[in-house]
GROMACS .gro file of C-alpha atoms in nm:
model
  268
    1MET     CA    1   6.660  11.206   3.006
    2SER     CA    2   6.526  11.560   2.977
    3ALA     CA    3   6.531  11.735   2.641
    4PHE     CA    4   6.769  11.994   2.784
    5SER     CA    5   7.014  11.747   2.942
    6SER     CA    6   7.312  11.559   2.796
    7PRO     CA    7   7.489  11.234   2.887
    8VAL     CA    8   7.775  11.439   3.031
    9GLN     CA    9   7.539  11.645   3.248
   10THR     CA   10   7.361  11.329   3.362
   11ALA     CA   11   7.692  11.173   3.464
   12GLU     CA   12   7.782  11.488   3.658
   13ILE     CA   13   7.452  11.475   3.847
   14VAL     CA   14   7.504  11.109   3.932
   15THR     CA   15   7.854  11.186   4.060
   16ARG     CA   16   7.725  11.470   4.281
   17LEU     CA   17   7.445  11.257   4.422
   18ARG     CA   18   7.676  10.965   4.492
   19ALA     CA   19   7.925  11.193   4.666
   20ALA     CA   20   7.639  11.320   4.884
   21GLY     CA   21   7.566  10.964   4.995
   22CYS     CA   22   7.271  10.877   4.768
   23VAL     CA   23   7.289  10.498   4.732
   24PHE     CA   24   7.066  10.487   4.425
   25ALA     CA   25   7.223  10.786   4.253
   26GLU     CA   26   7.145  10.673   3.898
   27ASP     CA   27   6.778  10.616   3.974
   28GLU     CA   28   6.750  10.947   4.158
   29ALA     CA   29   6.919  11.135   3.875
   30ALA     CA   30   6.670  10.987   3.628
   31LEU     CA   31   6.378  11.098   3.845
   32LEU     CA   32   6.516  11.450   3.886
   33LEU     CA   33   6.581  11.481   3.513
   34SER     CA   34   6.234  11.358   3.421
   35THR     CA   35   6.062  11.588   3.671
   36ALA     CA   36   6.250  11.916   3.617
   37SER     CA   37   6.083  12.155   3.373
   38THR     CA   38   6.385  12.376   3.299
   39PRO     CA   39   6.763  12.365   3.348
   40GLU     CA   40   6.724  12.617   3.630
   41VAL     CA   41   6.469  12.402   3.807
   42LEU     CA   42   6.691  12.098   3.763
   43ALA     CA   43   6.991  12.277   3.913
   44ASP     CA   44   6.784  12.380   4.215
   45MET     CA   45   6.646  12.028   4.262
   46VAL     CA   46   6.992  11.871   4.247
   47ALA     CA   47   7.128  12.124   4.496
   48ARG     CA   48   6.842  12.054   4.738
   49ARG     CA   49   6.895  11.678   4.715
   50VAL     CA   50   7.272  11.708   4.759
   51ALA     CA   51   7.205  11.921   5.068
   52GLY     CA   52   7.014  11.629   5.220
   53GLU     CA   53   6.650  11.713   5.151
   54PRO     CA   54   6.440  11.398   5.101
   55LEU     CA   55   6.404  11.303   4.734
   56GLU     CA   56   6.025  11.302   4.766
   57HIS     CA   57   6.021  11.661   4.891
   58VAL     CA   58   6.246  11.765   4.603
   59LEU     CA   59   6.029  11.589   4.345
   60GLY     CA   60   5.701  11.697   4.505
   61TRP     CA   61   5.566  11.344   4.507
   62ALA     CA   62   5.625  10.995   4.646
   63GLU     CA   63   5.541  10.660   4.493
   64PHE     CA   64   5.310  10.460   4.718
   65CYS     CA   65   5.116  10.150   4.618
   66GLY     CA   66   5.164  10.241   4.254
   67LEU     CA   67   5.030  10.594   4.303
   68ARG     CA   68   5.210  10.928   4.279
   69VAL     CA   69   5.121  11.096   4.607
   70VAL     CA   70   5.171  11.471   4.647
   71VAL     CA   71   5.428  11.546   4.919
   72GLU     CA   72   5.509  11.905   5.016
   73PRO     CA   73   5.837  12.001   5.186
   74GLY     CA   74   5.809  11.951   5.560
   75VAL     CA   75   5.545  11.678   5.537
   76PHE     CA   76   5.596  11.317   5.644
   77VAL     CA   77   5.691  11.094   5.350
   78PRO     CA   78   5.483  10.772   5.327
   79ARG     CA   79   5.698  10.462   5.382
   80PRO     CA   80   5.692  10.145   5.171
   81ARG     CA   81   5.628   9.930   5.479
   82THR     CA   82   5.290  10.100   5.524
   83GLU     CA   83   5.174   9.929   5.204
   84PHE     CA   84   5.125   9.619   5.420
   85LEU     CA   85   4.857   9.792   5.626
   86VAL     CA   86   4.688   9.906   5.305
   87ARG     CA   87   4.676   9.547   5.174
   88ARG     CA   88   4.519   9.423   5.496
   89ALA     CA   89   4.264   9.707   5.490
   90VAL     CA   90   4.169   9.632   5.130
   91ALA     CA   91   4.123   9.263   5.208
   92LEU     CA   92   3.891   9.344   5.498
   93ALA     CA   93   3.697   9.597   5.291
   94ARG     CA   94   3.641   9.345   5.015
   95ALA     CA   95   3.508   9.094   5.266
   96ALA     CA   96   3.253   9.344   5.400
   97ALA     CA   97   2.901   9.388   5.268
   98GLY     CA   98   2.850   9.711   5.076
   99PRO     CA   99   3.077  10.015   5.029
  100PRO     CA  100   3.277  10.081   5.346
  101VAL     CA  101   3.305  10.397   5.550
  102ILE     CA  102   3.680  10.460   5.580
  103LEU     CA  103   3.861  10.682   5.828
  104ASP     CA  104   4.233  10.757   5.773
  105LEU     CA  105   4.357  10.897   6.104
  106CYS     CA  106   4.697  11.067   6.142
  107CYS     CA  107   4.659  11.071   5.765
  108GLY     CA  108   4.964  11.278   5.669
  109THR     CA  109   4.952  11.305   5.291
  110GLY     CA  110   4.643  11.084   5.280
  111ALA     CA  111   4.848  10.815   5.105
  112MET     CA  112   4.686  10.523   5.285
  113GLY     CA  113   4.333  10.641   5.218
  114ALA     CA  114   4.416  10.714   4.854
  115ALA     CA  115   4.569  10.370   4.805
  116VAL     CA  116   4.275  10.189   4.964
  117ILE     CA  117   4.030  10.382   4.747
  118ALA     CA  118   4.231  10.309   4.432
  119GLU     CA  119   4.251   9.937   4.510
  120LEU     CA  120   3.880   9.909   4.583
  121ALA     CA  121   3.784  10.110   4.273
  122GLY     CA  122   4.011   9.896   4.057
  123ALA     CA  123   3.834   9.584   4.178
  124GLY     CA  124   3.491   9.732   4.110
  125GLY     CA  125   3.433   9.810   4.475
  126GLY     CA  126   3.412  10.187   4.463
  127GLY     CA  127   3.159  10.407   4.637
  128ALA     CA  128   3.335  10.425   4.973
  129GLU     CA  129   3.272  10.720   5.203
  130VAL     CA  130   3.615  10.846   5.304
  131HIS     CA  131   3.721  11.071   5.590
  132ALA     CA  132   4.075  11.167   5.690
  133ALA     CA  133   4.224  11.382   5.964
  134ASP     CA  134   4.560  11.523   6.065
  135LEU     CA  135   4.691  11.788   6.302
  136ASP     CA  136   4.945  11.937   6.059
  137PRO     CA  137   4.804  12.204   5.820
  138ALA     CA  138   5.065  12.123   5.553
  139ALA     CA  139   4.973  11.756   5.565
  140VAL     CA  140   4.605  11.843   5.538
  141ARG     CA  141   4.677  12.048   5.225
  142CYS     CA  142   4.848  11.747   5.070
  143ALA     CA  143   4.572  11.510   5.177
  144ARG     CA  144   4.306  11.729   5.016
  145ARG     CA  145   4.496  11.706   4.687
  146ASN     CA  146   4.550  11.331   4.718
  147LEU     CA  147   4.195  11.256   4.833
  148PRO     CA  148   3.963  11.448   4.599
  149GLY     CA  149   3.604  11.386   4.696
  150ALA     CA  150   3.695  11.278   5.050
  151HIS     CA  151   3.626  11.469   5.370
  152VAL     CA  152   3.964  11.583   5.503
  153HIS     CA  153   3.957  11.738   5.850
  154GLU     CA  154   4.224  11.941   6.031
  155GLY     CA  155   4.261  11.877   6.402
  156ASP     CA  156   4.372  11.639   6.675
  157LEU     CA  157   4.270  11.278   6.605
  158PHE     CA  158   3.891  11.238   6.644
  159GLU     CA  159   3.827  11.598   6.759
  160PRO     CA  160   3.749  11.752   6.416
  161LEU     CA  161   3.528  11.466   6.294
  162PRO     CA  162   3.152  11.514   6.251
  163SER     CA  163   2.947  11.346   6.521
  164SER     CA  164   2.740  11.178   6.249
  165LEU     CA  165   3.039  10.950   6.184
  166ARG     CA  166   3.020  10.789   6.529
  167GLY     CA  167   2.941  10.418   6.513
  168ARG     CA  168   2.959  10.408   6.132
  169VAL     CA  169   3.327  10.351   6.046
  170GLY     CA  170   3.396  10.015   5.886
  171LEU     CA  171   3.771  10.067   5.848
  172LEU     CA  172   3.979  10.292   6.071
  173ILE     CA  173   4.336  10.296   5.942
  174ALA     CA  174   4.613  10.476   6.130
  175SER     CA  175   4.988  10.509   6.111
  176PRO     CA  176   5.051  10.727   6.417
  177PRO     CA  177   5.398  10.838   6.525
  178TYR     CA  178   5.556  10.544   6.708
  179VAL     CA  179   5.925  10.627   6.746
  180PRO     CA  180   6.015  10.653   7.118
  181SER     CA  181   6.127  11.006   7.208
  182GLY     CA  182   6.470  10.880   7.311
  183SER     CA  183   6.526  10.724   6.968
  184ILE     CA  184   6.448  11.030   6.755
  185GLY     CA  185   6.818  11.120   6.744
  186LEU     CA  186   6.894  10.783   6.585
  187LEU     CA  187   6.671  10.844   6.284
  188PRO     CA  188   6.825  10.926   5.944
  189SER     CA  189   6.889  11.298   5.901
  190GLU     CA  190   6.633  11.316   5.620
  191ALA     CA  191   6.361  11.235   5.872
  192ARG     CA  192   6.503  11.426   6.171
  193LEU     CA  193   6.567  11.748   5.983
  194HIS     CA  194   6.294  11.756   5.720
  195GLU     CA  195   5.985  11.582   5.859
  196PRO     CA  196   5.764  11.717   6.140
  197LEU     CA  197   5.845  11.590   6.488
  198THR     CA  198   5.474  11.539   6.552
  199ALA     CA  199   5.473  11.272   6.278
  200LEU     CA  200   5.767  11.085   6.431
  201ASP     CA  201   5.772  11.120   6.811
  202GLY     CA  202   5.541  10.876   6.987
  203GLY     CA  203   5.642  10.965   7.342
  204GLY     CA  204   5.834  10.765   7.602
  205ASP     CA  205   5.764  10.415   7.470
  206GLY     CA  206   5.645  10.534   7.129
  207LEU     CA  207   5.281  10.450   7.190
  208ASP     CA  208   5.134  10.771   7.335
  209VAL     CA  209   4.940  10.864   7.021
  210ALA     CA  210   4.859  10.503   6.934
  211ARG     CA  211   4.692  10.455   7.274
  212ARG     CA  212   4.478  10.763   7.216
  213VAL     CA  213   4.371  10.630   6.876
  214ILE     CA  214   4.290  10.291   7.025
  215ALA     CA  215   4.097  10.436   7.319
  216GLY     CA  216   3.875  10.643   7.092
  217ALA     CA  217   3.823  10.386   6.818
  218PRO     CA  218   3.533  10.185   6.969
  219ARG     CA  219   3.307  10.492   6.974
  220TRP     CA  220   3.356  10.545   6.601
  221LEU     CA  221   3.365  10.190   6.469
  222ALA     CA  222   3.053  10.025   6.336
  223PRO     CA  223   2.965   9.681   6.476
  224GLY     CA  224   3.208   9.444   6.304
  225GLY     CA  225   3.429   9.738   6.202
  226HIS     CA  226   3.806   9.716   6.208
  227LEU     CA  227   4.088   9.929   6.346
  228LEU     CA  228   4.420   9.877   6.167
  229ILE     CA  229   4.714  10.048   6.333
  230GLU     CA  230   5.076  10.040   6.222
  231THR     CA  231   5.342   9.977   6.485
  232SER     CA  232   5.681   9.809   6.518
  233GLU     CA  233   5.746   9.444   6.586
  234ARG     CA  234   5.888   9.535   6.928
  235GLN     CA  235   5.577   9.736   7.020
  236ALA     CA  236   5.322   9.491   6.877
  237GLU     CA  237   5.244   9.309   7.201
  238ALA     CA  238   5.183   9.628   7.399
  239THR     CA  239   4.972   9.766   7.115
  240ALA     CA  240   4.762   9.449   7.100
  241VAL     CA  241   4.710   9.462   7.477
  242ALA     CA  242   4.582   9.819   7.443
  243VAL     CA  243   4.349   9.715   7.160
  244ALA     CA  244   4.207   9.428   7.364
  245GLY     CA  245   4.174   9.659   7.664
  246ALA     CA  246   3.954   9.886   7.454
  247GLY     CA  247   3.710   9.599   7.402
  248LEU     CA  248   3.819   9.501   7.051
  249ARG     CA  249   3.925   9.156   6.933
  250ALA     CA  250   4.298   9.199   6.868
  251ARG     CA  251   4.545   9.022   6.645
  252VAL     CA  252   4.894   9.099   6.521
  253GLU     CA  253   4.990   9.059   6.156
  254ARG     CA  254   5.343   9.082   6.020
  255SER     CA  255   5.522   9.109   5.683
  256GLU     CA  256   5.887   9.008   5.701
  257LYS     CA  257   5.938   9.120   5.340
  258LEU     CA  258   5.830   9.478   5.415
  259ASP     CA  259   5.949   9.473   5.778
  260ALA     CA  260   5.596   9.583   5.864
  261THR     CA  261   5.372   9.514   6.162
  262ALA     CA  262   5.004   9.591   6.204
  263VAL     CA  263   4.768   9.533   6.492
  264ILE     CA  264   4.407   9.478   6.390
  265GLY     CA  265   4.120   9.527   6.630
  266THR     CA  266   3.764   9.428   6.546
  267ARG     CA  267   3.458   9.562   6.722
  268PRO     CA  268   3.229   9.273   6.824
   0.00000   0.00000   0.00000
């Protein structure tokens, strides 16, 4: 509870959040109260959340793999299911010889890259060279805050990357937009109204951007390097076919607990 709040005020906030449809109203109220610096700021934050703005945009951060990741309004919020891809990336990095070169493509806030770095550093495996890229300027601003010391590039997929990175990437991690265009209207309003369409819409079958990532990956991966790309269970087979078609050894990995699917391609 904030120093300027009271039990009565807290109860009022919980009631307002619950009436607005917030399932975890008590937890959200606690986060808003602990984050707000003044009563005026708190009132504004509660009003924004009641109006339907994502909690992470209101707070200015999202929790991801135990980290507080900066999230500006209008930027894609990292999802818990993506933690599965991070775990698989960390496992592959630990099995490699020497510090890896990591590329976080379609990086958004840079949450995946930041989480991989934190996990490797915590296990004594720091020293990675990290690059990230995104098309959205707001996302790039967030990524530069979340990835201090990394090289964060603004542009379309591989286009802004330095040519010196070709053939050197040990881990290419990507969570591209993979919602089919016809399904965008079925997304929760928090996503539809407050996150960029470019971070959600994957084209007709949802794999337009993923196929572009896969097609370009072999030119950037080092021998033995890995591409890890997030997709849905329904799209996994088509994604794996595209990965194999690009000349990479493909396999599908799945976490039922997180409802997460990743396709991993390895350059021979």
